Coordinates of C-alpha atoms and ligand atoms in Angstrom, one line a residue:
M1 CA 15.5 -3.8 26.0
K2 CA 13.2 -6.3 24.2
K3 CA 10.5 -3.6 24.0
N4 CA 13.0 -1.2 22.4
L5 CA 13.9 -3.7 19.8
F6 CA 10.2 -4.3 19.0
V7 CA 9.6 -0.6 18.7
A8 CA 12.6 -0.2 16.4
L9 CA 11.5 -3.1 14.2
S10 CA 8.0 -1.7 14.0
F11 CA 9.4 1.6 12.7
I12 CA 11.5 -0.1 10.1
T13 CA 8.5 -2.1 8.9
I14 CA 6.5 1.2 8.6
L15 CA 9.4 2.8 6.7
I16 CA 9.6 -0.2 4.3
Q17 CA 5.9 -0.2 3.7
A18 CA 5.9 3.6 3.0
Q19 CA 8.5 3.0 0.3
E20 CA 6.8 0.1 -1.5
S21 CA 6.2 0.7 -5.1
P22 CA 2.5 1.1 -6.0
N23 CA 0.6 -1.3 -8.1
I24 CA -0.6 0.4 -11.3
I25 CA -3.8 -0.6 -13.0
L26 CA -4.5 1.1 -16.3
M27 CA -8.0 0.6 -17.6
I28 CA -8.7 1.6 -21.2
G29 CA -12.2 1.8 -22.6
D30 CA -11.5 1.7 -26.3
G31 CA -13.6 4.4 -27.9
M32 CA -15.0 5.4 -24.5
G33 CA -15.5 9.2 -25.0
L34 CA -17.5 11.3 -22.6
T35 CA -20.7 10.6 -24.5
Q36 CA -20.2 6.8 -24.3
I37 CA -19.7 7.3 -20.6
S38 CA -22.8 9.5 -20.3
T39 CA -24.9 7.1 -22.3
G40 CA -23.8 4.1 -20.3
M41 CA -24.2 5.9 -17.0
Y42 CA -27.8 7.0 -17.7
A43 CA -28.7 3.6 -19.1
N44 CA -27.3 2.1 -15.9
N45 CA -29.8 3.9 -13.7
N46 CA -27.7 7.0 -13.6
Q47 CA -24.8 5.3 -12.0
T48 CA -21.1 4.6 -12.8
A49 CA -18.2 3.5 -10.7
L50 CA -16.3 6.4 -12.2
E51 CA -18.2 8.7 -9.8
D52 CA -16.0 7.3 -7.0
F53 CA -12.7 8.5 -8.5
S54 CA -10.7 11.2 -6.9
Y55 CA -9.4 13.1 -9.9
V56 CA -10.5 13.8 -13.4
G57 CA -8.4 15.0 -16.3
L58 CA -8.7 15.3 -20.1
S59 CA -6.4 13.7 -22.6
K60 CA -5.6 15.0 -26.1
T61 CA -5.6 12.0 -28.3
Y62 CA -4.3 13.1 -31.8
A63 CA -1.7 11.1 -33.5
F64 CA 1.7 12.2 -34.9
D65 CA 0.3 12.3 -38.5
K66 CA -3.4 12.7 -38.0
L67 CA -5.8 14.7 -35.8
V68 CA -8.0 11.6 -35.6
T69 CA -6.0 8.8 -34.0
D70 CA -6.4 5.0 -34.2
S71 CA -5.9 2.6 -31.4
A72 CA -2.3 1.7 -32.4
A73 CA -1.0 5.3 -32.2
S74 CA -2.9 6.2 -29.1
G75 CA -2.1 2.8 -27.4
T76 CA 1.6 3.5 -28.1
A77 CA 1.2 7.1 -26.8
M78 CA -0.1 5.9 -23.4
A79 CA 2.1 2.8 -23.3
S80 CA 5.4 4.5 -24.3
G81 CA 5.0 8.2 -24.1
V82 CA 5.5 9.0 -27.8
K83 CA 3.2 10.2 -30.6
T84 CA 3.5 8.0 -33.6
L85 CA 1.8 7.3 -36.9
N86 CA -1.6 5.7 -37.1
G87 CA -1.3 2.0 -37.4
V88 CA 2.1 1.8 -35.8
I89 CA 2.7 -0.1 -32.5
G90 CA 5.6 0.5 -30.1
I91 CA 7.7 2.5 -32.6
D92 CA 8.0 6.2 -32.7
S93 CA 7.7 8.6 -35.7
K94 CA 11.5 8.4 -36.3
N95 CA 11.3 4.6 -36.5
V96 CA 12.8 4.0 -33.0
P97 CA 11.3 1.1 -31.0
Q98 CA 10.1 2.3 -27.5
K99 CA 10.0 0.6 -24.2
S100 CA 6.5 0.4 -22.7
I101 CA 5.5 1.2 -19.2
L102 CA 4.8 -2.5 -18.7
E103 CA 8.4 -3.2 -19.7
I104 CA 9.8 -0.4 -17.6
C105 CA 7.9 -1.7 -14.6
A106 CA 9.1 -5.3 -15.2
E107 CA 12.7 -4.0 -15.1
Q108 CA 11.9 -2.6 -11.7
D109 CA 10.8 -6.1 -10.5
Y110 CA 7.0 -5.5 -11.1
K111 CA 4.8 -8.4 -12.2
T112 CA 2.8 -7.7 -15.3
A113 CA -0.7 -8.6 -16.7
L114 CA -3.0 -7.9 -19.7
I115 CA -6.7 -8.7 -19.7
V116 CA -8.8 -7.7 -22.7
T117 CA -12.1 -8.4 -24.5
S118 CA -10.5 -8.3 -28.0
S119 CA -7.8 -10.7 -29.2
I120 CA -4.6 -10.4 -27.2
V121 CA -2.8 -9.3 -30.4
H122 CA -5.1 -6.4 -31.1
A123 CA -3.7 -2.9 -31.2
T124 CA -4.4 -1.8 -27.6
P125 CA -2.8 -4.7 -25.7
A126 CA -0.1 -5.1 -28.3
S127 CA 1.1 -1.5 -27.6
F128 CA 2.3 -2.8 -24.2
Y129 CA 4.6 -5.6 -25.5
A130 CA 5.0 -5.4 -29.3
K131 CA 7.0 -3.3 -31.8
V132 CA 5.6 -3.5 -35.3
H133 CA 5.0 -1.1 -38.2
S134 CA 1.5 -2.3 -38.8
R135 CA -1.1 -3.3 -36.3
R136 CA -2.3 -5.9 -38.9
Q137 CA 0.9 -7.9 -38.5
Y138 CA -1.0 -10.2 -36.1
E139 CA 1.3 -13.2 -36.6
D140 CA 4.4 -11.0 -35.8
I141 CA 2.6 -9.6 -32.8
A142 CA 1.8 -13.1 -31.5
L143 CA 5.4 -14.1 -32.0
Q144 CA 6.6 -11.1 -30.0
L145 CA 4.2 -12.0 -27.2
S146 CA 5.5 -15.6 -27.3
E147 CA 9.0 -14.2 -26.7
H148 CA 7.9 -11.7 -24.1
Y149 CA 7.7 -12.1 -20.3
V150 CA 4.2 -10.8 -19.5
D151 CA 3.2 -12.9 -16.4
L152 CA -0.5 -13.2 -17.1
F153 CA -2.6 -12.5 -20.1
V154 CA -6.2 -13.0 -21.1
G155 CA -7.8 -12.4 -24.5
G156 CA -8.8 -14.0 -27.8
G157 CA -6.9 -14.7 -31.0
K158 CA -5.6 -18.3 -30.6
K159 CA -5.4 -18.7 -34.4
H160 CA -2.5 -16.2 -34.6
F161 CA -0.5 -18.5 -32.4
I162 CA -1.3 -21.9 -33.8
A163 CA -2.6 -21.5 -37.4
R164 CA 0.3 -19.5 -38.8
E165 CA 1.9 -19.1 -42.2
D166 CA 5.3 -20.2 -40.7
K167 CA 3.6 -23.4 -39.4
R168 CA 4.9 -22.8 -35.9
N169 CA 2.8 -23.6 -32.9
L170 CA 3.7 -20.8 -30.5
L171 CA 1.7 -22.1 -27.7
N172 CA 3.9 -25.2 -27.7
E173 CA 7.0 -23.1 -27.9
M174 CA 5.9 -21.0 -24.9
D175 CA 7.0 -23.7 -22.4
E176 CA 7.3 -21.4 -19.5
Y177 CA 3.6 -20.8 -19.7
T178 CA 0.6 -22.8 -18.5
F179 CA -2.5 -22.3 -20.8
V180 CA -5.9 -22.7 -19.4
N181 CA -9.2 -23.2 -21.2
S182 CA -11.9 -22.2 -18.8
I183 CA -12.5 -19.7 -16.0
R184 CA -12.5 -22.6 -13.5
E185 CA -9.0 -23.7 -14.6
F186 CA -8.0 -20.0 -14.6
G187 CA -9.1 -19.5 -11.1
R188 CA -7.4 -22.7 -9.8
S189 CA -4.2 -22.3 -11.6
N190 CA -1.3 -21.4 -9.4
V191 CA 1.7 -21.0 -11.8
N192 CA 4.3 -18.5 -12.5
K193 CA 3.3 -17.6 -16.1
L194 CA -0.3 -18.0 -17.1
G195 CA -2.2 -17.5 -20.4
Y196 CA -5.9 -17.8 -21.0
I197 CA -6.7 -17.5 -24.7
T198 CA -10.5 -17.1 -24.7
Y199 CA -11.4 -17.4 -28.4
D200 CA -9.9 -18.7 -31.6
D201 CA -10.4 -15.3 -33.3
E202 CA -11.8 -12.0 -32.0
P203 CA -14.2 -12.6 -29.0
P204 CA -17.9 -11.9 -29.8
A205 CA -19.9 -9.0 -28.4
L206 CA -21.3 -9.5 -24.9
L207 CA -24.8 -9.3 -26.6
K208 CA -23.8 -12.3 -28.7
G209 CA -22.7 -14.3 -25.7
R210 CA -19.0 -13.5 -24.9
K211 CA -17.8 -15.3 -21.8
P212 CA -16.3 -15.1 -19.2
A213 CA -17.3 -11.7 -18.0
L214 CA -14.4 -9.1 -17.8
D215 CA -15.1 -8.3 -14.2
E216 CA -14.9 -12.0 -13.2
L217 CA -11.6 -12.4 -15.1
T218 CA -10.3 -9.2 -13.5
K219 CA -11.1 -10.2 -10.0
I220 CA -9.3 -13.5 -10.4
G221 CA -6.4 -11.8 -12.2
L222 CA -6.0 -9.3 -9.3
E223 CA -5.9 -12.1 -6.7
K224 CA -3.2 -13.8 -8.7
M225 CA -1.1 -10.7 -9.0
K226 CA -1.5 -9.8 -5.4
A227 CA -0.5 -13.4 -4.4
K228 CA 2.9 -12.9 -6.1
G229 CA 3.9 -10.6 -3.3
K230 CA 5.4 -8.0 -5.6
P231 CA 4.1 -4.7 -7.1
F232 CA 2.3 -5.2 -10.4
F233 CA 1.3 -3.4 -13.5
M234 CA -2.0 -4.5 -15.1
M235 CA -3.7 -3.2 -18.3
I236 CA -7.4 -4.0 -18.6
E237 CA -9.2 -3.1 -21.8
G238 CA -12.9 -2.9 -22.5
S239 CA -12.1 -3.4 -26.1
Q240 CA -15.5 -3.5 -27.7
I241 CA -17.1 -0.2 -26.6
D242 CA -15.2 0.9 -29.8
W243 CA -16.7 -1.8 -31.9
G244 CA -20.2 -1.0 -30.8
A245 CA -19.7 2.6 -31.8
H246 CA -18.1 1.6 -35.1
A247 CA -21.3 -0.4 -35.8
N248 CA -23.3 2.7 -34.7
E249 CA -25.3 0.4 -32.3
M250 CA -26.3 2.1 -29.1
E251 CA -27.2 -1.2 -27.3
Y252 CA -23.8 -2.6 -28.2
V253 CA -22.0 0.4 -26.8
I254 CA -24.2 0.4 -23.6
S255 CA -23.8 -3.3 -22.9
E256 CA -20.0 -3.2 -23.3
F257 CA -19.8 0.0 -21.2
K258 CA -21.8 -1.7 -18.4
E259 CA -19.5 -4.7 -18.3
F260 CA -16.4 -2.4 -18.2
D261 CA -18.1 -0.3 -15.5
K262 CA -18.6 -3.4 -13.3
T263 CA -14.9 -4.2 -13.9
I264 CA -14.0 -0.6 -12.8
Q265 CA -16.0 -1.2 -9.7
A266 CA -14.1 -4.4 -8.9
V267 CA -10.8 -2.8 -9.5
L268 CA -11.7 0.2 -7.3
E269 CA -12.7 -2.2 -4.5
F270 CA -9.4 -4.0 -4.8
A271 CA -7.5 -0.6 -4.7
K272 CA -9.4 0.6 -1.7
A273 CA -8.7 -2.5 0.2
D274 CA -5.0 -2.6 -0.9
G275 CA -4.2 1.0 -0.2
N276 CA -1.2 1.2 -2.5
T277 CA -2.7 0.8 -5.9
L278 CA -3.0 3.6 -8.5
V279 CA -6.0 3.1 -10.8
I280 CA -6.3 5.1 -14.0
V281 CA -9.3 4.8 -16.3
T282 CA -9.3 6.4 -19.7
A283 CA -9.9 5.9 -23.4
D284 CA -7.6 5.8 -26.4
H285 CA -10.1 8.0 -28.4
E286 CA -13.8 8.6 -28.9
T287 CA -15.6 6.5 -31.5
G288 CA -18.6 7.3 -33.6
G289 CA -18.8 11.0 -32.9
L290 CA -21.7 10.1 -30.7
S291 CA -24.2 12.7 -29.5
L292 CA -26.7 11.8 -26.8
L293 CA -29.9 13.5 -27.7
G294 CA -32.6 12.0 -25.6
G295 CA -33.8 9.0 -23.6
N296 CA -35.0 8.0 -20.2
I297 CA -33.2 7.1 -17.0
S298 CA -36.2 5.2 -15.8
D299 CA -36.2 2.6 -18.6
G300 CA -32.6 3.0 -19.6
K301 CA -33.4 3.7 -23.2
M302 CA -31.0 6.1 -24.8
E303 CA -31.4 8.0 -28.1
G304 CA -28.3 9.3 -29.8
K305 CA -26.8 10.0 -33.2
F306 CA -23.5 8.8 -34.5
N307 CA -21.7 11.1 -36.9
T308 CA -19.2 8.7 -38.3
E309 CA -18.4 5.0 -38.4
G310 CA -14.8 5.9 -37.5
H311 CA -13.2 7.7 -34.6
S312 CA -13.4 11.3 -33.6
A313 CA -10.7 13.8 -32.3
S314 CA -12.4 15.1 -29.2
M315 CA -10.5 14.9 -25.9
V316 CA -11.2 11.9 -23.6
P317 CA -11.6 11.9 -19.8
V318 CA -9.0 10.4 -17.5
F319 CA -10.1 9.2 -14.0
S320 CA -7.6 8.4 -11.3
Y321 CA -7.6 6.9 -7.8
G322 CA -4.8 6.0 -5.3
P323 CA -1.2 7.1 -4.8
S324 CA -0.1 9.8 -7.3
S325 CA -3.6 10.1 -8.6
E326 CA -3.5 13.9 -8.2
L327 CA -1.0 13.9 -11.2
F328 CA -3.8 13.1 -13.5
S329 CA -6.0 16.2 -13.1
G330 CA -5.8 18.9 -15.8
I331 CA -5.5 18.8 -19.6
Y332 CA -2.6 17.1 -21.2
E333 CA -1.3 15.0 -24.1
N334 CA -2.1 11.3 -24.1
T335 CA 1.6 10.7 -24.0
A336 CA 1.6 12.4 -20.5
I337 CA -0.3 9.4 -19.2
F338 CA 2.9 7.4 -19.7
D339 CA 4.9 10.2 -18.0
K340 CA 2.6 10.3 -15.0
M341 CA 2.6 6.5 -14.5
L342 CA 6.4 6.6 -14.7
K343 CA 6.5 9.3 -12.1
A344 CA 4.2 7.2 -9.9
V345 CA 6.6 4.3 -10.2
E346 CA 9.7 6.4 -9.6
S347 CA 8.3 8.4 -6.7
N348 CA 9.3 5.4 -4.5
Ligands
MG401 MG1 -8.6 -1.7 -28.5
ZN402 ZN1 -11.8 1.8 -33.4

């Protein structure tokens, strides 16, 4: 009799586990087109963590009003599943504010996190929590984050919270949150809502000394999310691959890619150990119209040519691993990344 009960309970446990919602980790390399990946991979001794992914797809990045998108329109497309005008965050082309995948997940009892190497109010992270007509409304975006419920966030831009035109100190107003000032404090902190604002303004390039490393922040962030005992949605951005390409500086692009690649490696290791984590790695657009024209794998020196100091319109790759990862093969609109993530959440 006891044995039967044990068997029955084991079955129920297995059933519950099978129905658990998957963690979703969306990793965006800003400006990380296929050439940035190729360049970074060859410069990294011909290796990238992206080689371990199960499926590869291609995403059409154009905006509602322009063939060449910016990070606001493309961030909104992936976050909320709508094409909108360049510069606009979280609002569609008919002026209707949209719920983001982060917000939809939160409604389904997910925990949520954002970790970026730009300021936390920059267009890409803002697409997941803010609704503004211009990405330049940094103070409004900061205010919306202060009124949001994201459980954990890491990024620069403190000045938009504390040195404001309205004289408010949003960090003081965010009394549900604990703010930490070092990676040690970040690692030790064991609170419900956690913010780590890494720089007063935009964080510097890795080549100019940016700390802490994105992969270290991500590993800690993943432990914290896992410890909450609920499914989670996390967006991690390698923000400055784009900035290196805007500057037309190969070494800037390569160094930022390498850090992002290490972060992808860390996320993939987490996902493999966890078994119920969907990982998606993509870009919002290509930057620089980069062509890779020569170089050497042996010394890691790459020779290329940038065709613009802006973005380009070419499709960008999408890599996926984990439950529902098969949905991400093929060619589709960037808005479909939202649809596919939603499907992954709802498939449970
Ligand atoms: Mg960005
Ligand atoms: Zn850009």
